[in-house]
């Protein structure tokens, strides 16, 4: 019997150096796309997919993220007194249940693999999801829901993938593909941030993973890899001989909100996807483009 995926790890401890000065005194995961912080989109995607336990792997100076998932009594009270029901709902409707969000600290920024490993005691012997909040995916149902559905039949390790331009492969974990039906690709090799000249493909891992607990166990053994960091890709690669590793091409569009262009594009795309903003934003964009 396959165990269900109940827990999700959200590594949110990074320094956000690609987004300075915005992230000097503010976590990059609190940057807003339209009117919600990146972290809220990721938590909502996880909860829509049936995840029961959210584990934020955070770091010093990022407590605004835990506050975001707590009540803000004073604000709630004022909004209620003023009859601002919609605004009240916008800060309460999506709040997780008590105990649903746990925060652990990554004391040093030593890589994605290390961040995931920091949650090991909360994961135990279960499959788990990992969501990187700065990869935003506009999709219905959400990307993780699509993956959980596919994972019910496939099992093993499953990651979201998409083809990226050849010259950009050195920004991603890349799959060495052995079988591919156009939607699901199976890999027998994985390499983190390869040189474009030696990359086995241009099929890149996007920040959504469903992993077996064996990957967590391997994280205890991996040494520093690409960029001098403990890489999740290296731990996944160590399980390839015994656990199927597959990539799924999800339906939807992904925005790299770790880059400035991606972040601006996400704001435009998410605004255009909203009934209350679409027309106004469209006409504003047309006006700017005509200049
Ligand atoms: C991380 C992973 C990489 C993956 C990417 C997706 O890299 O290490 O394998 O392809 O996320 O966004 P980072 O963007 O943290 O450098």
Short mmCIF file of C-alpha atoms and ligand atoms in Angstrom, two decimals:
data_model
loop_
_atom_site.label_atom_id
_atom_site.label_comp_id
_atom_site.label_asym_id
_atom_site.label_seq_id
_atom_site.Cartn_x
_atom_site.Cartn_y
_atom_site.Cartn_z
CA UNK A 1 0.00 0.00 0.00
CA UNK A 2 1.38 3.36 -1.02
CA UNK A 3 1.40 5.95 1.75
CA UNK A 4 -0.41 9.21 0.88
CA UNK A 5 1.56 12.45 0.55
CA UNK A 6 0.50 14.42 3.63
CA UNK A 7 3.42 16.72 4.32
CA UNK A 8 5.08 19.48 2.35
CA UNK A 9 8.40 21.18 2.96
CA UNK A 10 8.75 24.80 1.84
CA UNK A 11 12.37 25.94 2.01
CA UNK A 12 12.14 29.66 2.73
CA UNK A 13 15.47 30.32 4.40
CA UNK A 14 17.37 31.74 1.41
CA UNK A 15 18.96 35.15 1.46
CA UNK A 16 17.21 36.39 -1.66
CA UNK A 17 20.35 38.02 -2.99
CA UNK A 18 19.00 38.09 -6.56
CA UNK A 19 16.31 40.49 -5.41
CA UNK A 20 18.20 43.12 -3.48
CA UNK A 21 17.51 45.78 -2.38
CA UNK A 22 13.86 44.62 -1.98
CA UNK A 23 14.89 41.71 0.19
CA UNK A 24 17.32 43.57 2.44
CA UNK A 25 14.95 43.62 5.41
CA UNK A 26 12.15 41.47 4.06
CA UNK A 27 12.03 37.76 3.15
CA UNK A 28 11.89 37.24 -0.61
CA UNK A 29 8.95 34.87 -0.07
CA UNK A 30 6.94 37.86 1.20
CA UNK A 31 7.26 39.68 -2.13
CA UNK A 32 3.78 40.12 -3.51
CA UNK A 33 2.35 39.04 -6.82
CA UNK A 34 -0.69 41.33 -7.22
CA UNK A 35 -1.87 41.25 -3.60
CA UNK A 36 -0.56 38.04 -2.06
CA UNK A 37 2.92 37.06 -0.97
CA UNK A 38 4.70 34.25 -2.86
CA UNK A 39 4.60 32.05 0.23
CA UNK A 40 0.81 32.23 0.43
CA UNK A 41 0.44 31.06 -3.17
CA UNK A 42 2.67 28.07 -2.41
CA UNK A 43 0.84 27.18 0.82
CA UNK A 44 -2.53 27.47 -0.94
CA UNK A 45 -1.31 25.24 -3.77
CA UNK A 46 -0.17 22.64 -1.22
CA UNK A 47 -3.45 22.76 0.69
CA UNK A 48 -5.49 22.52 -2.52
CA UNK A 49 -3.52 19.32 -3.22
CA UNK A 50 -4.62 17.85 0.11
CA UNK A 51 -1.43 18.47 2.07
CA UNK A 52 -2.15 18.41 5.82
CA UNK A 53 1.14 19.57 7.26
CA UNK A 54 3.21 22.49 5.99
CA UNK A 55 6.80 22.71 7.15
CA UNK A 56 8.49 26.05 6.57
CA UNK A 57 12.26 25.79 6.70
CA UNK A 58 13.10 29.34 7.62
CA UNK A 59 16.02 31.32 8.96
CA UNK A 60 16.80 34.28 11.17
CA UNK A 61 14.92 37.51 10.59
CA UNK A 62 12.04 35.94 8.70
CA UNK A 63 9.34 35.87 11.36
CA UNK A 64 6.95 37.93 9.21
CA UNK A 65 6.24 34.67 7.39
CA UNK A 66 4.99 32.89 10.53
CA UNK A 67 2.98 36.00 11.38
CA UNK A 68 1.35 35.86 7.97
CA UNK A 69 -0.15 32.45 8.82
CA UNK A 70 -1.38 33.60 12.23
CA UNK A 71 -4.32 35.76 13.27
CA UNK A 72 -3.82 39.50 13.29
CA UNK A 73 -6.40 40.20 15.99
CA UNK A 74 -6.18 43.97 16.05
CA UNK A 75 -6.52 44.28 12.29
CA UNK A 76 -9.36 41.72 12.19
CA UNK A 77 -11.20 43.61 14.92
CA UNK A 78 -10.88 46.98 13.17
CA UNK A 79 -12.02 45.54 9.84
CA UNK A 80 -15.06 43.94 11.47
CA UNK A 81 -15.97 47.15 13.33
CA UNK A 82 -15.77 49.10 10.08
CA UNK A 83 -17.88 46.55 8.24
CA UNK A 84 -15.07 45.76 5.80
CA UNK A 85 -16.14 42.16 5.36
CA UNK A 86 -14.21 41.45 2.15
CA UNK A 87 -10.98 42.75 3.60
CA UNK A 88 -11.61 40.71 6.75
CA UNK A 89 -12.16 37.57 4.69
CA UNK A 90 -9.00 38.26 2.69
CA UNK A 91 -6.91 37.86 5.83
CA UNK A 92 -8.81 35.03 7.50
CA UNK A 93 -10.44 32.76 4.89
CA UNK A 94 -7.31 30.86 4.00
CA UNK A 95 -5.68 30.61 7.43
CA UNK A 96 -4.42 27.08 8.11
CA UNK A 97 -5.82 25.13 11.05
CA UNK A 98 -3.96 25.40 14.36
CA UNK A 99 -0.88 23.19 14.20
CA UNK A 100 -0.95 22.84 10.42
CA UNK A 101 2.08 25.05 9.86
CA UNK A 102 5.36 24.22 11.56
CA UNK A 103 8.51 26.31 11.32
CA UNK A 104 12.00 24.85 11.61
CA UNK A 105 15.17 26.84 11.27
CA UNK A 106 18.00 26.29 8.85
CA UNK A 107 20.82 27.85 10.81
CA UNK A 108 23.18 28.30 7.87
CA UNK A 109 22.40 28.89 4.18
CA UNK A 110 24.09 25.71 2.91
CA UNK A 111 21.82 24.78 0.04
CA UNK A 112 18.42 23.39 -0.89
CA UNK A 113 19.34 19.83 0.11
CA UNK A 114 20.38 20.99 3.54
CA UNK A 115 17.16 23.00 3.94
CA UNK A 116 15.05 19.92 3.13
CA UNK A 117 17.16 17.79 5.49
CA UNK A 118 16.42 20.24 8.34
CA UNK A 119 12.81 18.93 8.25
CA UNK A 120 13.80 15.23 8.55
CA UNK A 121 12.47 14.72 12.07
CA UNK A 122 9.05 15.97 11.02
CA UNK A 123 8.89 13.79 7.90
CA UNK A 124 9.77 10.38 9.34
CA UNK A 125 9.07 7.43 7.06
CA UNK A 126 6.59 9.03 4.65
CA UNK A 127 6.68 10.40 1.12
CA UNK A 128 6.69 14.18 1.13
CA UNK A 129 6.33 17.15 -1.20
CA UNK A 130 8.73 20.06 -1.64
CA UNK A 131 7.56 23.39 -3.07
CA UNK A 132 9.89 26.26 -3.97
CA UNK A 133 7.79 29.39 -3.56
CA UNK A 134 9.70 31.43 -6.12
CA UNK A 135 8.66 29.05 -8.89
CA UNK A 136 5.07 30.23 -9.34
CA UNK A 137 2.78 28.14 -11.46
CA UNK A 138 -0.46 29.52 -12.84
CA UNK A 139 -2.57 26.39 -13.29
CA UNK A 140 -5.96 24.98 -12.45
CA UNK A 141 -5.84 22.51 -10.78
CA UNK A 142 -2.56 23.55 -9.19
CA UNK A 143 0.71 21.91 -10.22
CA UNK A 144 1.04 19.90 -6.99
CA UNK A 145 -2.54 18.57 -7.37
CA UNK A 146 -1.66 17.38 -10.88
CA UNK A 147 1.46 15.71 -9.53
CA UNK A 148 -0.26 13.98 -6.61
CA UNK A 149 -2.85 12.60 -8.99
CA UNK A 150 -0.13 11.22 -11.30
CA UNK A 151 1.89 9.95 -8.36
CA UNK A 152 -1.00 7.76 -7.18
CA UNK A 153 -0.41 5.58 -10.26
CA UNK A 154 3.32 6.04 -10.67
CA UNK A 155 4.78 6.11 -7.15
CA UNK A 156 8.53 6.64 -6.85
CA UNK A 157 10.12 10.07 -7.00
CA UNK A 158 8.30 12.57 -9.18
CA UNK A 159 9.32 16.13 -10.04
CA UNK A 160 7.76 18.86 -12.17
CA UNK A 161 9.75 19.46 -15.36
CA UNK A 162 9.80 21.70 -18.39
CA UNK A 163 12.04 22.18 -21.39
CA UNK A 164 14.29 25.22 -20.96
CA UNK A 165 16.50 26.97 -23.52
CA UNK A 166 19.78 25.11 -23.98
CA UNK A 167 21.85 28.05 -22.74
CA UNK A 168 19.90 28.17 -19.44
CA UNK A 169 20.42 24.55 -18.34
CA UNK A 170 23.14 25.69 -15.93
CA UNK A 171 20.46 27.22 -13.69
CA UNK A 172 18.57 23.95 -13.10
CA UNK A 173 18.65 20.30 -12.12
CA UNK A 174 18.62 18.43 -15.45
CA UNK A 175 17.29 14.95 -16.27
CA UNK A 176 19.11 12.30 -18.26
CA UNK A 177 16.05 10.82 -19.94
CA UNK A 178 15.64 7.12 -20.82
CA UNK A 179 11.91 6.97 -21.62
CA UNK A 180 9.53 9.74 -22.56
CA UNK A 181 5.88 9.64 -23.60
CA UNK A 182 5.63 13.41 -24.04
CA UNK A 183 4.12 13.95 -20.59
CA UNK A 184 6.06 11.70 -18.25
CA UNK A 185 9.82 11.30 -18.68
CA UNK A 186 11.82 8.71 -16.78
CA UNK A 187 15.42 9.51 -15.93
CA UNK A 188 18.40 7.34 -15.10
CA UNK A 189 20.66 10.27 -14.35
CA UNK A 190 20.38 13.72 -12.81
CA UNK A 191 22.79 16.57 -12.76
CA UNK A 192 22.60 19.87 -10.94
CA UNK A 193 23.42 22.97 -12.98
CA UNK A 194 25.40 21.27 -15.77
CA UNK A 195 27.53 23.09 -18.26
CA UNK A 196 25.38 23.58 -21.40
CA UNK A 197 28.00 21.69 -23.44
CA UNK A 198 27.75 18.53 -21.35
CA UNK A 199 24.08 18.62 -20.28
CA UNK A 200 22.26 15.32 -20.96
CA UNK A 201 19.04 17.14 -22.03
CA UNK A 202 17.24 20.43 -21.60
CA UNK A 203 14.51 18.94 -19.42
CA UNK A 204 14.74 20.93 -16.19
CA UNK A 205 13.39 20.40 -12.69
CA UNK A 206 10.91 23.08 -11.65
CA UNK A 207 10.37 23.68 -7.94
CA UNK A 208 7.81 20.96 -7.16
CA UNK A 209 8.81 17.52 -5.93
CA UNK A 210 7.18 14.40 -4.49
CA UNK A 211 9.89 12.37 -2.85
CA UNK A 212 10.28 9.10 -1.03
CA UNK A 213 11.78 9.16 2.48
CA UNK A 214 14.90 7.45 1.05
CA UNK A 215 15.87 10.83 -0.45
CA UNK A 216 15.82 12.30 3.04
CA UNK A 217 18.04 9.48 4.26
CA UNK A 218 20.49 10.14 1.39
CA UNK A 219 20.65 13.82 2.32
CA UNK A 220 22.54 12.77 5.44
CA UNK A 221 25.27 11.35 3.18
CA UNK A 222 25.65 13.86 0.35
CA UNK A 223 28.58 16.20 0.29
CA UNK A 224 28.65 19.72 -1.04
CA UNK A 225 28.04 19.78 -4.81
CA UNK A 226 27.35 22.50 -7.39
CA UNK A 227 28.00 25.99 -6.03
CA UNK A 228 29.53 24.53 -2.83
CA UNK A 229 26.04 23.71 -1.55
CA UNK A 230 24.31 20.53 -0.36
CA UNK A 231 22.11 19.75 -3.36
CA UNK A 232 18.74 18.01 -3.31
CA UNK A 233 19.45 16.84 -6.86
CA UNK A 234 22.51 14.89 -5.65
CA UNK A 235 20.47 13.09 -2.96
CA UNK A 236 17.76 12.22 -5.50
CA UNK A 237 20.45 10.93 -7.89
CA UNK A 238 21.68 8.51 -5.23
CA UNK A 239 18.30 6.73 -5.22
CA UNK A 240 18.08 6.27 -9.01
CA UNK A 241 19.16 2.62 -9.01
CA UNK A 242 16.38 1.54 -6.64
CA UNK A 243 13.54 4.09 -7.01
CA UNK A 244 11.92 5.17 -10.27
CA UNK A 245 12.62 8.83 -10.97
CA UNK A 246 10.17 10.61 -13.22
CA UNK A 247 9.49 14.13 -14.40
CA UNK A 248 5.99 15.32 -15.25
CA UNK A 249 5.27 18.09 -17.71
CA UNK A 250 2.48 19.91 -15.90
CA UNK A 251 -0.33 21.86 -17.50
CA UNK A 252 0.01 25.57 -16.73
CA UNK A 253 2.62 28.26 -16.93
CA UNK A 254 5.55 28.72 -14.65
CA UNK A 255 7.11 32.05 -13.65
CA UNK A 256 10.58 32.25 -12.18
CA UNK A 257 9.94 34.79 -9.45
CA UNK A 258 13.56 34.52 -8.38
CA UNK A 259 14.34 36.69 -11.41
CA UNK A 260 13.16 40.23 -11.95
CA UNK A 261 11.68 39.58 -15.40
CA UNK A 262 9.88 36.47 -14.16
CA UNK A 263 8.47 38.36 -11.20
CA UNK A 264 7.14 41.20 -13.34
CA UNK A 265 5.65 38.67 -15.78
CA UNK A 266 3.96 36.82 -12.91
CA UNK A 267 2.38 40.05 -11.73
CA UNK A 268 1.01 40.76 -15.18
CA UNK A 269 -0.18 37.18 -15.76
CA UNK A 270 -1.83 36.80 -12.36
CA UNK A 271 -3.52 40.21 -12.72
CA UNK A 272 -4.83 39.27 -16.17
CA UNK A 273 -6.18 36.02 -14.73
CA UNK A 274 -8.40 37.98 -12.32
CA UNK A 275 -11.85 39.18 -13.28
CA UNK A 276 -11.56 42.33 -11.13
CA UNK A 277 -8.31 43.47 -12.77
CA UNK A 278 -8.15 42.03 -16.28
CA UNK A 279 -9.63 44.88 -18.31
CA UNK A 280 -7.94 47.71 -16.40
CA UNK A 281 -4.54 46.05 -16.56
CA UNK A 282 -4.95 45.20 -20.24
CA UNK A 283 -5.74 48.77 -21.18
CA UNK A 284 -2.86 50.08 -19.06
CA UNK A 285 -0.43 47.71 -20.80
CA UNK A 286 -1.73 48.71 -24.22
CA UNK A 287 -1.25 52.36 -23.32
CA UNK A 288 2.37 51.80 -22.20
CA UNK A 289 3.14 49.75 -25.30
CA UNK A 290 1.81 52.45 -27.62
CA UNK A 291 4.20 55.04 -26.20
C1 LIG B 1 16.84 24.73 -7.36
C2 LIG B 1 17.28 23.28 -7.60
C3 LIG B 1 17.30 22.97 -9.10
C4 LIG B 1 15.95 23.29 -9.71
C5 LIG B 1 15.54 24.75 -9.40
C6 LIG B 1 14.13 25.02 -9.86
O1 LIG B 1 17.85 25.59 -7.84
O2 LIG B 1 18.56 23.09 -7.03
O3 LIG B 1 17.62 21.63 -9.31
O4 LIG B 1 15.99 23.07 -11.11
O5 LIG B 1 15.60 25.01 -7.99
O6 LIG B 1 13.80 26.36 -9.71
P1 LIG B 1 17.95 27.15 -7.39
O7 LIG B 1 16.93 27.89 -8.20
O8 LIG B 1 17.65 27.19 -5.93
O9 LIG B 1 19.35 27.57 -7.72
#
